[in-house]
Structures are given as structure tokens and as C-alpha cells.
Short mmCIF file of C-alpha atoms in Angstrom, two decimals:
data_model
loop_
_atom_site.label_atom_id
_atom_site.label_comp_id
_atom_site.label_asym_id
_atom_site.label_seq_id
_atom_site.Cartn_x
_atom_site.Cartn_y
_atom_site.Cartn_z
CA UNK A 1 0.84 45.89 21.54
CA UNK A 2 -1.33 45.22 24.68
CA UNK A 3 -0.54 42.76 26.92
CA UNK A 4 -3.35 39.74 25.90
CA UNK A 5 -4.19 37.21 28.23
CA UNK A 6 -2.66 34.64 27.00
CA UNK A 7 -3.16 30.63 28.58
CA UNK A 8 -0.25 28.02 28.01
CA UNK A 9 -0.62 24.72 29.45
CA UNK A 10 1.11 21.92 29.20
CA UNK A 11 0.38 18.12 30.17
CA UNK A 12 3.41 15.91 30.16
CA UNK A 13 5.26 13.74 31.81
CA UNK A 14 8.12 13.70 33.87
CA UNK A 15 10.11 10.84 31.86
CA UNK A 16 8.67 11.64 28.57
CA UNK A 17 11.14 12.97 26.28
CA UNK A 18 8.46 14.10 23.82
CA UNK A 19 7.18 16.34 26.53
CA UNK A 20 10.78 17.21 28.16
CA UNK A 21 11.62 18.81 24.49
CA UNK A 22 8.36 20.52 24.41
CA UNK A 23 8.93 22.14 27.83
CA UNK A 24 12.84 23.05 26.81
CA UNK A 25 11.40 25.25 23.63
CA UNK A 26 9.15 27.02 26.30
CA UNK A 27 11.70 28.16 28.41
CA UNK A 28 14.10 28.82 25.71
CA UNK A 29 11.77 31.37 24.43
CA UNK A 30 10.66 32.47 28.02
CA UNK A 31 7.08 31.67 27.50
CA UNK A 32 5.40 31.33 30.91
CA UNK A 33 3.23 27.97 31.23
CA UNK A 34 1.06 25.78 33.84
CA UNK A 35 2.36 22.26 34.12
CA UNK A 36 0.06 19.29 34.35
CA UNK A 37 1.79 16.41 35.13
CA UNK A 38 -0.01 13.34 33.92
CA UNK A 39 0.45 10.21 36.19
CA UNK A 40 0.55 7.72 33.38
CA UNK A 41 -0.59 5.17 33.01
CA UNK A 42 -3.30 6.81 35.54
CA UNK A 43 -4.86 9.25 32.53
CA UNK A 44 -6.49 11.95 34.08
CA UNK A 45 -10.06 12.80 32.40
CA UNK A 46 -8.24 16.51 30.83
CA UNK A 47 -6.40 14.15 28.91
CA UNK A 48 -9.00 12.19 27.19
CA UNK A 49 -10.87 14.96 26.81
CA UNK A 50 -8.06 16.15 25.05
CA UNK A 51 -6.37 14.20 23.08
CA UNK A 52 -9.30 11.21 22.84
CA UNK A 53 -7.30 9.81 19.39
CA UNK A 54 -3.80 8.95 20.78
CA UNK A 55 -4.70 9.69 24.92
CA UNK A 56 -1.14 10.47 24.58
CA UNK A 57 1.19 13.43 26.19
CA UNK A 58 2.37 15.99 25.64
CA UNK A 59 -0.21 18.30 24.86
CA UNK A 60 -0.17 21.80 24.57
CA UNK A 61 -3.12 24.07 25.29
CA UNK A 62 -2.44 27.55 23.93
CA UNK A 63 -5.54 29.60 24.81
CA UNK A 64 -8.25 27.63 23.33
CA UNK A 65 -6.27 25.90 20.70
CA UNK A 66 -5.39 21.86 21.66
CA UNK A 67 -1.57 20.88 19.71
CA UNK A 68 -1.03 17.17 19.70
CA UNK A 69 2.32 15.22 18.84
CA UNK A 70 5.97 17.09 19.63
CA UNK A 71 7.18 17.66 16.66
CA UNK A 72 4.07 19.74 15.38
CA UNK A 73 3.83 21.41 19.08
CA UNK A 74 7.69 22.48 18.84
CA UNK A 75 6.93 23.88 15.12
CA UNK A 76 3.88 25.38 16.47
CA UNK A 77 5.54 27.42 19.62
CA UNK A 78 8.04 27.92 16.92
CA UNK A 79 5.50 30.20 14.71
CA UNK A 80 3.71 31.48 17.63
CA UNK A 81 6.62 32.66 20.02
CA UNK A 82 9.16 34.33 17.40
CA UNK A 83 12.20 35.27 19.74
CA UNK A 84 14.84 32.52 19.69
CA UNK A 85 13.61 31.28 16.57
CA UNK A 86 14.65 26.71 17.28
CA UNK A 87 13.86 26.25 13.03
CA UNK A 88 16.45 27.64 10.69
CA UNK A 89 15.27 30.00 8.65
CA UNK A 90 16.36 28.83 4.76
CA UNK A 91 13.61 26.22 3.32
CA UNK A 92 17.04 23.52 3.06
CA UNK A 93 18.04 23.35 6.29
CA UNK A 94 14.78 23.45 7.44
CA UNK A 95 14.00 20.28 6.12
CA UNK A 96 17.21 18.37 7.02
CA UNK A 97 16.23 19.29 11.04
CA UNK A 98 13.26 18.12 10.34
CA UNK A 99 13.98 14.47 8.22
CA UNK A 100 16.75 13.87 11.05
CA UNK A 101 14.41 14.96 14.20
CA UNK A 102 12.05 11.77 12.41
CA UNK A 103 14.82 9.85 12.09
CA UNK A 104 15.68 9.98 15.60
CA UNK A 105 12.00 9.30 16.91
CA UNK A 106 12.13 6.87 14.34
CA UNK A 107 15.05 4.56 13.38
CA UNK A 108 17.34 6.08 16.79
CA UNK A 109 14.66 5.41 19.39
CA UNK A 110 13.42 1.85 17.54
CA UNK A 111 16.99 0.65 17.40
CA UNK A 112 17.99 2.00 19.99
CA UNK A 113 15.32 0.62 22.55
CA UNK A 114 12.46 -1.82 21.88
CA UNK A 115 15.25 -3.77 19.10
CA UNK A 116 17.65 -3.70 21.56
CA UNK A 117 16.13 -4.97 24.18
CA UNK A 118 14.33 -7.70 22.47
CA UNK A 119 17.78 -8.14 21.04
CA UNK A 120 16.57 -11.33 18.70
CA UNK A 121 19.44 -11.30 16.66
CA UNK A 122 21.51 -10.74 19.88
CA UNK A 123 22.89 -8.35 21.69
CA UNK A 124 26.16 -7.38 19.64
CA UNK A 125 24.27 -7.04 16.37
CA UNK A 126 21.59 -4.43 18.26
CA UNK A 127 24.44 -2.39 19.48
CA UNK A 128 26.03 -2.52 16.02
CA UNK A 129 22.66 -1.17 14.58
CA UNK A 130 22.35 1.09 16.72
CA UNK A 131 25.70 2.87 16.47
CA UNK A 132 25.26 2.78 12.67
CA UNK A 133 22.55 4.91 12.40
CA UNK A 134 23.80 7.15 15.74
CA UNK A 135 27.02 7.62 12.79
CA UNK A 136 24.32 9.64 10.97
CA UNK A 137 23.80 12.23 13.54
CA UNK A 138 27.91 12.23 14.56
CA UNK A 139 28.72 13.12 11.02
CA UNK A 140 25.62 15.73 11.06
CA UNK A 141 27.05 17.61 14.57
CA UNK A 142 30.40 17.66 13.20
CA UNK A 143 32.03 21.00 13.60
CA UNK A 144 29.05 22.96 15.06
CA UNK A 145 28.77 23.27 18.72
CA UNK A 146 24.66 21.84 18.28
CA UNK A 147 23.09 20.71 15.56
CA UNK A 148 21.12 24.13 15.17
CA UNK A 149 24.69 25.71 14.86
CA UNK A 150 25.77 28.46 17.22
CA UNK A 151 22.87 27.86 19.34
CA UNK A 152 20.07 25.18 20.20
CA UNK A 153 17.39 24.66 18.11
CA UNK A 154 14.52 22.07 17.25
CA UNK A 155 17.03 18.94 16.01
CA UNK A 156 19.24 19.73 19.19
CA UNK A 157 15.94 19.30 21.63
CA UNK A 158 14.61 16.45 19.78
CA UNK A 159 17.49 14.84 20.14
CA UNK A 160 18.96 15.97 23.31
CA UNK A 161 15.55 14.92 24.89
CA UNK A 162 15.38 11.20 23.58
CA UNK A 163 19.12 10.58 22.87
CA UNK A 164 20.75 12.04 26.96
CA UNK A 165 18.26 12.35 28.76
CA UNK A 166 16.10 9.22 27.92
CA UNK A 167 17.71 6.41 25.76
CA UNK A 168 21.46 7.06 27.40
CA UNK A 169 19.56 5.68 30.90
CA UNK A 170 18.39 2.61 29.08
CA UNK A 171 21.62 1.71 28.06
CA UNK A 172 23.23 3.01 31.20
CA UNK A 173 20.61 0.84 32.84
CA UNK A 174 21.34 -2.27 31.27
CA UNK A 175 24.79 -2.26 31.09
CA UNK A 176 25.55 -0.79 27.67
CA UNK A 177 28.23 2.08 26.53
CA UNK A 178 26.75 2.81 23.29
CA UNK A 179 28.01 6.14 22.59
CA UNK A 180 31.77 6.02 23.90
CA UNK A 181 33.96 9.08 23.52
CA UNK A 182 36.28 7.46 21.45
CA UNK A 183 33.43 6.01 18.57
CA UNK A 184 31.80 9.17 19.13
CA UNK A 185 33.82 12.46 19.98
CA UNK A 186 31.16 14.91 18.17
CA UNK A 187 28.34 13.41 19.94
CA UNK A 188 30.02 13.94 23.33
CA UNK A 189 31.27 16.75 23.02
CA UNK A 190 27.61 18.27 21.65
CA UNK A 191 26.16 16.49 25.12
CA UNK A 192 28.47 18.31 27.25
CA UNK A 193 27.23 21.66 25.19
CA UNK A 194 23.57 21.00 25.72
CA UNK A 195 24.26 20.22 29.52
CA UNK A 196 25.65 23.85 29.73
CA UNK A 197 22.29 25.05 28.14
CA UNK A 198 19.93 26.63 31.00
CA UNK A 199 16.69 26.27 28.61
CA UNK A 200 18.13 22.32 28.51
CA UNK A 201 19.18 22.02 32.24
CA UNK A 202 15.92 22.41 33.92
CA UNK A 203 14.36 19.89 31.55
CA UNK A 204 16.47 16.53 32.12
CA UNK A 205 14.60 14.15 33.98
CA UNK A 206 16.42 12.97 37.54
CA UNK A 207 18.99 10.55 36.30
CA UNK A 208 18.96 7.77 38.94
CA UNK A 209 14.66 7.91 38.57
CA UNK A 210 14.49 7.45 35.25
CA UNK A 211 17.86 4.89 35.05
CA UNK A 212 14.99 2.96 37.43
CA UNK A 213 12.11 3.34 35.40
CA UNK A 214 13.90 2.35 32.12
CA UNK A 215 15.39 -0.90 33.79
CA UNK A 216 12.03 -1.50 34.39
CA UNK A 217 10.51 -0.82 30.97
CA UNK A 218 13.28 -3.02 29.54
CA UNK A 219 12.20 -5.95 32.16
CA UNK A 220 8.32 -5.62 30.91
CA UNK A 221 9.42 -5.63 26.94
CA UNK A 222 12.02 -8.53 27.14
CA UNK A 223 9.75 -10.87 28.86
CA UNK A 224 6.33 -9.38 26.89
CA UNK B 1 4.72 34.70 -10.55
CA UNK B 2 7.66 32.90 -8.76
CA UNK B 3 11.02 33.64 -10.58
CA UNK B 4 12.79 30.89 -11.65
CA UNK B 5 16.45 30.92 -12.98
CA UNK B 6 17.67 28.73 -15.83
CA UNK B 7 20.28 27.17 -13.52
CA UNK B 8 17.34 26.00 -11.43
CA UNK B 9 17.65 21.78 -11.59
CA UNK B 10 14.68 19.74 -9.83
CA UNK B 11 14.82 15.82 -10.06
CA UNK B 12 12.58 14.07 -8.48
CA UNK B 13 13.61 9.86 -8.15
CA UNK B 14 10.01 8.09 -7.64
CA UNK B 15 7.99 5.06 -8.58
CA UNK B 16 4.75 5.04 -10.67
CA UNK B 17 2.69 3.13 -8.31
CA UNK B 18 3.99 4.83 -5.11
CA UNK B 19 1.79 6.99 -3.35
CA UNK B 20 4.24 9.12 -1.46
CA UNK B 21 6.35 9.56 -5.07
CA UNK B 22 2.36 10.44 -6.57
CA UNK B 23 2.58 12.41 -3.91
CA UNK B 24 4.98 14.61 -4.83
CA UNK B 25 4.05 14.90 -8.39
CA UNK B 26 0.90 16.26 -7.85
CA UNK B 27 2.80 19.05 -5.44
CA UNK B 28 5.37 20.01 -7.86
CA UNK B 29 2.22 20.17 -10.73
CA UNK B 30 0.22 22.69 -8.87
CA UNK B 31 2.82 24.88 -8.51
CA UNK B 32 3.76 24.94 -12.19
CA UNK B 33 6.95 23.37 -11.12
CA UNK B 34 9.26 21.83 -14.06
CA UNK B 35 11.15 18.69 -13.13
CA UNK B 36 12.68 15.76 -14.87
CA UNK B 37 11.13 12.72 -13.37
CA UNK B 38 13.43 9.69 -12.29
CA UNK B 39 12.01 6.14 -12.04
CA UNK B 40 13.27 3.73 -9.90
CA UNK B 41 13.05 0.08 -9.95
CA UNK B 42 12.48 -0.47 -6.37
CA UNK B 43 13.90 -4.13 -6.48
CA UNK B 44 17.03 -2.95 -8.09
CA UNK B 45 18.07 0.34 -6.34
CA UNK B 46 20.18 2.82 -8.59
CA UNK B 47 23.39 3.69 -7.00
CA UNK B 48 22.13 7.28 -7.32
CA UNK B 49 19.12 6.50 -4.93
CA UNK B 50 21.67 4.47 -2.09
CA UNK B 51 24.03 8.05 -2.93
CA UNK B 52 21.33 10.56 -2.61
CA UNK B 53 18.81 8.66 0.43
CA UNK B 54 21.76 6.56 2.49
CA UNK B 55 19.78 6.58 5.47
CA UNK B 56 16.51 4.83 3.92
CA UNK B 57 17.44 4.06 0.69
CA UNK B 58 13.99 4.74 -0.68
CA UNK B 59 12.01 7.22 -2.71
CA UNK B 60 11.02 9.37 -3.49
CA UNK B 61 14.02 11.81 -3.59
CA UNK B 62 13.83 15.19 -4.50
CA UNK B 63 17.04 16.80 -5.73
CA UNK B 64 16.87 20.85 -6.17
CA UNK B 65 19.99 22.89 -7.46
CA UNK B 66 22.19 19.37 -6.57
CA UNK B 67 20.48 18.99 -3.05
CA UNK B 68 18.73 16.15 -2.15
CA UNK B 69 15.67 15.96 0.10
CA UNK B 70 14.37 12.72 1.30
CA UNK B 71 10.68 11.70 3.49
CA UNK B 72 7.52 12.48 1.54
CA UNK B 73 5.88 14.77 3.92
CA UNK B 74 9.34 16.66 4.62
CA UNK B 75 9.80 17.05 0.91
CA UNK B 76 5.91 18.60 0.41
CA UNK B 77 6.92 20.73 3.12
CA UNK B 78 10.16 22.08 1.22
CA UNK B 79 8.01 22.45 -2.25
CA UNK B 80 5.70 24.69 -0.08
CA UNK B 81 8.23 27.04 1.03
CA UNK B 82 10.39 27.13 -2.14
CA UNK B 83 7.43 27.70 -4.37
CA UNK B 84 5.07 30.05 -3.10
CA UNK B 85 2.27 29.76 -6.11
CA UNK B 86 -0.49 27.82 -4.89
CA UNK B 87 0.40 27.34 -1.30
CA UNK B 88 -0.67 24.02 0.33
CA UNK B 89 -0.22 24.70 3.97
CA UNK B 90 -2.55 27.54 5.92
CA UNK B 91 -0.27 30.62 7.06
CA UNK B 92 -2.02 30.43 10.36
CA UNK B 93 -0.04 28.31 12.85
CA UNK B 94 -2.96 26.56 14.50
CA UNK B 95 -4.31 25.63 11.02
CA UNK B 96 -0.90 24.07 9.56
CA UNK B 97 -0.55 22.33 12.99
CA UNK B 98 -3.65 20.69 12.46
CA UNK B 99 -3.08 20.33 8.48
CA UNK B 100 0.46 18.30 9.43
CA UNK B 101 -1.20 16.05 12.10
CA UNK B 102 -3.85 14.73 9.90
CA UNK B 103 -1.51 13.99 7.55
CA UNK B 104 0.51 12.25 9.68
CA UNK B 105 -2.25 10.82 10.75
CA UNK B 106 -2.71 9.53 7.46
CA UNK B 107 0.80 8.19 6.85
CA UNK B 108 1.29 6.51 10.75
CA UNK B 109 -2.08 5.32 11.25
CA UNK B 110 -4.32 4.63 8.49
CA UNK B 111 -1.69 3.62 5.92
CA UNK B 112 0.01 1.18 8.77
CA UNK B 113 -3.19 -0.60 9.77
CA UNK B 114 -4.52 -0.34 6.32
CA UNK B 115 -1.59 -2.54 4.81
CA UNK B 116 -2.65 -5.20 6.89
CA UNK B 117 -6.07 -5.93 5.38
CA UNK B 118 -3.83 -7.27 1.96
CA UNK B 119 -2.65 -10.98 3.11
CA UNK B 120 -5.27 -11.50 5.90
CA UNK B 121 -8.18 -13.40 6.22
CA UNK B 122 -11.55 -14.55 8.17
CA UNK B 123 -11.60 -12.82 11.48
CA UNK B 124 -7.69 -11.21 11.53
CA UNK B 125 -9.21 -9.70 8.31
CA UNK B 126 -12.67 -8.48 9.39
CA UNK B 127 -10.53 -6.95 12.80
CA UNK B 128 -8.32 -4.95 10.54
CA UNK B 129 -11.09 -3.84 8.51
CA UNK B 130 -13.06 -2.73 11.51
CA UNK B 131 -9.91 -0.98 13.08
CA UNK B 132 -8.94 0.92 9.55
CA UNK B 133 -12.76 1.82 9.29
CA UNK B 134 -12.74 3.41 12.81
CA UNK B 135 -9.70 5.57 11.57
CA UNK B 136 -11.47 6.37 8.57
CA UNK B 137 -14.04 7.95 10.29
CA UNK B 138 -11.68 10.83 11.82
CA UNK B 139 -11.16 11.98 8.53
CA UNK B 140 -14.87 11.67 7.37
CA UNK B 141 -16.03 14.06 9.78
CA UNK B 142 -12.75 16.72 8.93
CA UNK B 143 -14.57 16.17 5.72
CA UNK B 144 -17.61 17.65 6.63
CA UNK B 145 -19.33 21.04 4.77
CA UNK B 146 -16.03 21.23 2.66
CA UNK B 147 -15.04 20.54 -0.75
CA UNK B 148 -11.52 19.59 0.22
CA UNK B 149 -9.65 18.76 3.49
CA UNK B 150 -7.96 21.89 2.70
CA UNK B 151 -11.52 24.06 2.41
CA UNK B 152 -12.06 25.04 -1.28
CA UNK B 153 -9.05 23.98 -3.01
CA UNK B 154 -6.81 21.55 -2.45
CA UNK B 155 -4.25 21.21 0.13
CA UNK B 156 -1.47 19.24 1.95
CA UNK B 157 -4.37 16.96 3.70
CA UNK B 158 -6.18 16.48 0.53
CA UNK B 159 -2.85 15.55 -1.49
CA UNK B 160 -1.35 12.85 1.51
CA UNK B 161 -4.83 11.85 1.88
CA UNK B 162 -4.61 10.25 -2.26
CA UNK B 163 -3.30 7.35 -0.78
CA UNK B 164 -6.78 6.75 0.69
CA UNK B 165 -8.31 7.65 -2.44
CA UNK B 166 -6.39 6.12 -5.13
CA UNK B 167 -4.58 3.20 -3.43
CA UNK B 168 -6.78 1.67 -0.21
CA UNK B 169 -9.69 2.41 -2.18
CA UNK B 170 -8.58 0.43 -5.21
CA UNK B 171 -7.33 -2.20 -3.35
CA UNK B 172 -10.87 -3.25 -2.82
CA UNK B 173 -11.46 -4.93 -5.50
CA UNK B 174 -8.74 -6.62 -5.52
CA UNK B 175 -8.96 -8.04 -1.70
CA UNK B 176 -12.99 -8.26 -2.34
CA UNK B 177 -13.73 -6.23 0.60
CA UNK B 178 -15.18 -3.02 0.80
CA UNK B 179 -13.20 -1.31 3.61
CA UNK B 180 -14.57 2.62 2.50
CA UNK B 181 -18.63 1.73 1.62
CA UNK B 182 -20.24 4.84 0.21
CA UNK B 183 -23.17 4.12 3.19
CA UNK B 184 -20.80 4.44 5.70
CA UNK B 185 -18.14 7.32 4.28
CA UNK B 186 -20.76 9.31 2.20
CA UNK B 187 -18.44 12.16 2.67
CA UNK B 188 -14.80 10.36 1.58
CA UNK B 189 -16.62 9.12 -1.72
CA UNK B 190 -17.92 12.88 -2.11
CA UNK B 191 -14.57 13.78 -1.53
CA UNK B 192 -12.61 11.33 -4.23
CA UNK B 193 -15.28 12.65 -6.94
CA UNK B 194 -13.60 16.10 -6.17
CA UNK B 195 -10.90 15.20 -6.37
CA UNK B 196 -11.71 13.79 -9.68
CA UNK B 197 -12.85 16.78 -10.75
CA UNK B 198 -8.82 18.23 -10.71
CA UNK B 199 -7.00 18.06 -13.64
CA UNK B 200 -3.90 17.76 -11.45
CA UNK B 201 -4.94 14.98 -9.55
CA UNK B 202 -6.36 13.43 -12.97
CA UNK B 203 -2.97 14.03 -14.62
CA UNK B 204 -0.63 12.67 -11.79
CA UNK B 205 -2.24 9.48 -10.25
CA UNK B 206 -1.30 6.27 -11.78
CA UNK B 207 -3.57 5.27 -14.72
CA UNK B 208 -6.22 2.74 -13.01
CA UNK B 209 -6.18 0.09 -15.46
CA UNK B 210 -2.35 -0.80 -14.65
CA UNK B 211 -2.26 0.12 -11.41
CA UNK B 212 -5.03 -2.58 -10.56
CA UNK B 213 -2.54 -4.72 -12.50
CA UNK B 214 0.37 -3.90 -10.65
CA UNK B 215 -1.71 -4.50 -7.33
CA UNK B 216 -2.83 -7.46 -7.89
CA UNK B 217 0.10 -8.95 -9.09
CA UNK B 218 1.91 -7.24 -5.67
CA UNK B 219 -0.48 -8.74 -3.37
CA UNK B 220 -0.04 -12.17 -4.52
CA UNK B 221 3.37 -12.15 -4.14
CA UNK B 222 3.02 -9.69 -0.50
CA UNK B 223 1.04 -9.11 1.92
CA UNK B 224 1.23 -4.92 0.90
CA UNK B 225 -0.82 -3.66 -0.96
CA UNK B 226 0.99 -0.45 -1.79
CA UNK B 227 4.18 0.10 -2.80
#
């Protein structure tokens, strides 16, 4: 096969876990890319040129073609790139990564950050919500070393990206140990096996930057 | 033809008037697949449904060979790939990329802002009508020079998108507001009469008669219209 010329770009963000998980699929299958950072909420003109319906990152620009929205960019690369396949092969399991990677975007990151921090039924009963539906996912990495099973795949950076490396800060940020080792053993232990990752490593935003930010996102909802 | 054994068991749990349980139906019909249909009385949950979808507790649920599968679009998605007949999704990547979006687009935008017009009125009515009509108009110009959203036959967009045709559209009467005119979405009423046109869409949507019933009689009592 000849060598094509072949364009990936990607515009993201550096505390964006939808565009942290994007970037961790890239280098997992070793497919070179330009980053764009995008200095929200400063959107540069590429963006709404790109992606005029939700302005949002990430985007991926694969030759001419514009993806929009993780999930279907991670799917995408997924089809595209097919060393180090991140979807499991057997129709089954392929939809259980993919009902739990909307359950964490959904239910996990609701729950688990503008509920809690609006905490209207107070703080206890947040925290208690939260950890009920985190259950799902303990009971789901039980016995595998990531949720993909030997190795990472789409479920482990869908969650690793929001769950880690993004809502963990919040808590960490506003005083909260919602995932302790004891309530959660699988969970841990499946954190300290994506840490060890190197496609994972280089895609965790600085800890004590985004602890910051998050503190500050918290401040803006509570009193909103 | 796809090979199907005699131990092979589909159940699908669903509700008459749901879109995303239609949804399903019309999926599992196309592909000439046999399944004993479930329904669920929303307001009393079977224990089967809490057993089978813990995490939302809602249908529908599909349950193949003993395995249940729960979130519309992720079960359409599983049909697709178990069944090959009649494939919904386009092989290419690009193309199912864009096929999924617009249907989430469907389900996260248009369906969301649509369920407010039901329960509103005066100005925080007109404003929701204006902001579901600007949505609309994404997928009136997808619409354009084809049959279907899916080109000449129907496909994942066209069978998500039924919950424009067959419930916001028939909500209008019923709220006395034309959110879709024909003046302004020439190509979405084009569109429904296609659709119209399918015996498997005829066969699975809910029979209009009730299902204005059953909408009416919900939007008294809610502000959804759906479900």
C-alpha cells in the first residue's frame, strides 16, 4: 500500500475530558496528529467554522472529513485506524461498552458534578447518588485489569478521561473522597492500571491546574 | 439469508406509544426478525424490567438468547450487527459517523427542546417553538435531493427520526400549534409521505386514532408529550 498523505487534526482542550479520550485512542494506535488547542471560552473562527451546531470541542479533522462528539470520533478512529482495535469485537459486548460509556457521560458526570455541587438535597444525599451509580461500573471492572479486559479500550478511555482525570479533581477540589479504596477496591485498583498505560499517561491533564479550574467551575455553578 | 437457529429467543419489553420502543420494532421488522413483544405498563414497572434495565429502569429492553440490551440507539446498533439483512448503518466510517450524530442529534436535541412546547404557553411557548424549528431545519436540509435520510431506502436516521414524524408532528393538533408547517419544512412533510409509503413503517407505528388519544390524555395530566 503507498504511503497516502494523510491529515489528522485535532482541536481540543487541555481540561476537556471528551477531547483527552479522543487524543488517548490516537496515540494508542500511533496515529500521528496536529493539535489545536482551543482557548475556550475564546472560540477560535476554525471552530465555528467547524462545528457551527454545538461550537463545541473536540473535533477531529481526518483529511477532509469533520467528526463531531467523542464517542462517534473514538468509534470513528476505531474503524479507520484498525491496529489496537479500543471496541470489542462480538456485537454483545460491543454494546455494553457502549450503554456504560453513555452512562458515564450521562448519569456519572450529572451526578457526579453539576448535582453535586448544587447539592439541593444536600451534600450527603449527592455523594450517596453518586456512589450508587459509580457501584455500576465497580461491579462491571470486577476481575479484569480494564474494562476492555486485558488491555484498554473505548469504556476504559471514556471513563478514565471523565472519571481520574476530570471528576476525581472536582471532588478532590472540594473536599470530597468519593471513591475510597475501601467502598471501591476494583475501581482503584483499575486507576492505578490505567496510570501505568503510556497511551493514558501523556493524556491526563496537570493535576494541581485542573484541581484549580474545577474549584472554580464549582464556585460559578453553586452561586449561578 | 441470515441463519437463524431454533434456540434463537428475542424479547423485546416496550410500550405502544413509545417512540424509542416503535423504534425498535420497525428495526427488528425490516430485518425479518421474529420476536415476542413485551408490553410494559410504564406506571407499574414489571419486576422483569427493574431485573433486566437496573440502571434506568425503562424500556425498551431487548433480550437475545437470555441477554439483555438496554438504550434505544445502542440496541438499533446491536440489531444492525446481529442481523445483517437490510443493513441500516453505511459500511463507510465517515458515513455511519455522520448517520449516529444526526440521530443523536435527534434524541439530545430536538426531542429535549421539543418536549417543552407540551405544558407551555404565550411567549415561553412561541420561544420553544422557534428554538425546536431552528433544529428542525438541520435535518430539512440533510433531507435534501433524497428519498430518505438514509438515501433510497430507509436507514438508522430515517427510523430515530419517526419520533419527528409520528410523535412531534401529531402533537400538533393536540397543542394547536404548528411547530413543522409544510411552507417552512417542504422537505420533512415530503419525507413523512415516504415514509408512509413503507409497509414497515405503516405496520409498526402506533395506530393514529389512539395514539392522539393517548396524547392528549398525557398532556393534560404532563407537560410531555411523548412517552
Amino acid at each position: 500500500m503507498t504511503e497516502k498523505e494523510e491529515s489528522v487534526k485535532l482541536l481540543g482542550f487541555w481540561a476537556s475530558p471528551f477531547s483527552r479520550r479522543v487524543e488517548m485512542a490516537l496515540k494508542l494506535k500511533g496515529v500521528p496528529y496536529e493539535y489545536l488547542e482551543e482557548d475556550l471560552p475564546n472560540k477560535t473562527p476554525l471552530l465555528l467554522e467547524l462545528n457551527p451546531l454545538h461550537k463545541k470541542v473536540p473535533v477531529l479533522v481526518h483529511n477532509d472529513k469533520i467528526l463531531l462528539e467523542s464517542h462517534l470520533i473514538l468509534e470513528y478512529i476505531d474503524q479507520t485506524w484498525k491496529n489496537n482495535p479500543i471496541l470489542p469485537q462480538d456485537p454483545y459486548e460491543k454494546a455494553m461498552a457502549r450503554f456504560w460509556a453513555k452512562f458515564i457521560d450521562e448519569q456519572i458526570l450529572t451526578l457526579g458534578f453539576r448535582s453535586l455541587v448544587k447539592a439541593e438535597k444536600g451534600r450527603e444525599v449527592a455523594i450517596e447518588e453518586t456512589r450508587e451509580m459509580l457501584t455500576f461500573l465497580e461491579k462491571e471492572v470486577t476481575g479484569k485489569d480494564f474494562f476492555g479486559g486485558k488491555t484498554i479500550g473505548f469504556l476504559d478511555m471514556i471513563a478514565g478521561s471523565m472519571i481520574p482525570f476530570c471528576l476525581a479533581r472536582l471532588w478532590e477540589g472540594i473536599g470530597i473522597d468519593m471513591i475510597p479504596g475501601e467502598k471501591f477496591p476494583e475501581l482503584n485498583r483499575w486507576i492505578k492500571n490505567l496510570e501505568e498505560v503510556e497511551a493514558v499517561r501523556g493524556c491526563i491533564p496537570p493535576r494541581d491546574k485542573q484541581i484549580e479550574r474545577m474549584t472554580k467551575i464549582a464556585e460559578t455553578i453553586k452561586s449561578a | 439469508m441470515a441463519e437463524r437457529s431454533e434456540s434463537e429467543e428475542v424479547k423485546l419489553l416496550g410500550m405502544w406509544a413509545s417512540p424509542f420502543s416503535r423504534r425498535i420494532e420497525i428495526a427488528l421488522t425490516l430485518k425479518g426478525v421474529s420476536y415476542e413483544f413485551s408490553e410494559e405498563d410504564i406506571t407499574n414497572k414489571s419486576s422483569l424490567l427493574l431485573q433486566l434495565n437496573p440502571v434506568y429502569k425503562m424500556i425498551p429492553v431487548l433480550v437475545h438468547n437470555g441477554k439483555p440490551i438496554s438504550e434505544s440507539l445502542v440496541i438499533l446498533e446491536y440489531i444492525d450487527e446481529t442481523w445483517r439483512d437490510n443493513p441500516i448503518l453505511p459500511q463507510d466510517p465517515y458515513e455511519k459517523a455522520m448517520a449516529r450524530f444526526w440521530a443523536k442529534f435527534v434524541d439530545e436535541q430536538i426531542y429535549v427542546t421539543a418536549m417543552k412546547v407540551v405544558g407551555k404557553i404565550g411567549e415561553e411557548r412561541d420561544a420553544v417553538v422557534e428554538a425546536t424549528r431552528d433544529l428542525l431545519m438541520f435535518l430539512e436540509k440533510e433531507l435534501v435531493g433524497k428519498d430518505f435520510f438514509g438515501g433510497r431506502s430507509l436507514g438508522f436516521v430515517d427510523i430515530v427520526a419517526t419520533l419527528v414524524a409520528f410523535w412531534l408532528m401529531r402533537t400538533e393538533e393536540i397543542v394547536g400549534v404548528k411547530v413543522v408547517p409544510v411552507e417552512k419544512f417542504p422537505e420533512i412533510h415530503r419525507w413523512v409521505k415516504n415514509l408512509l409509503g413503507n409497509d414497515v413503517i405503516k405496520k409498526c407505528i402506533p395506530p393514529e386514532d389512539e395514539h392522539l388519544q393517548y396524547i392528549r390524555a398525557r398532556s393534560c395530566v404532563l407537560s410531555l408529550g411523548f412517552v
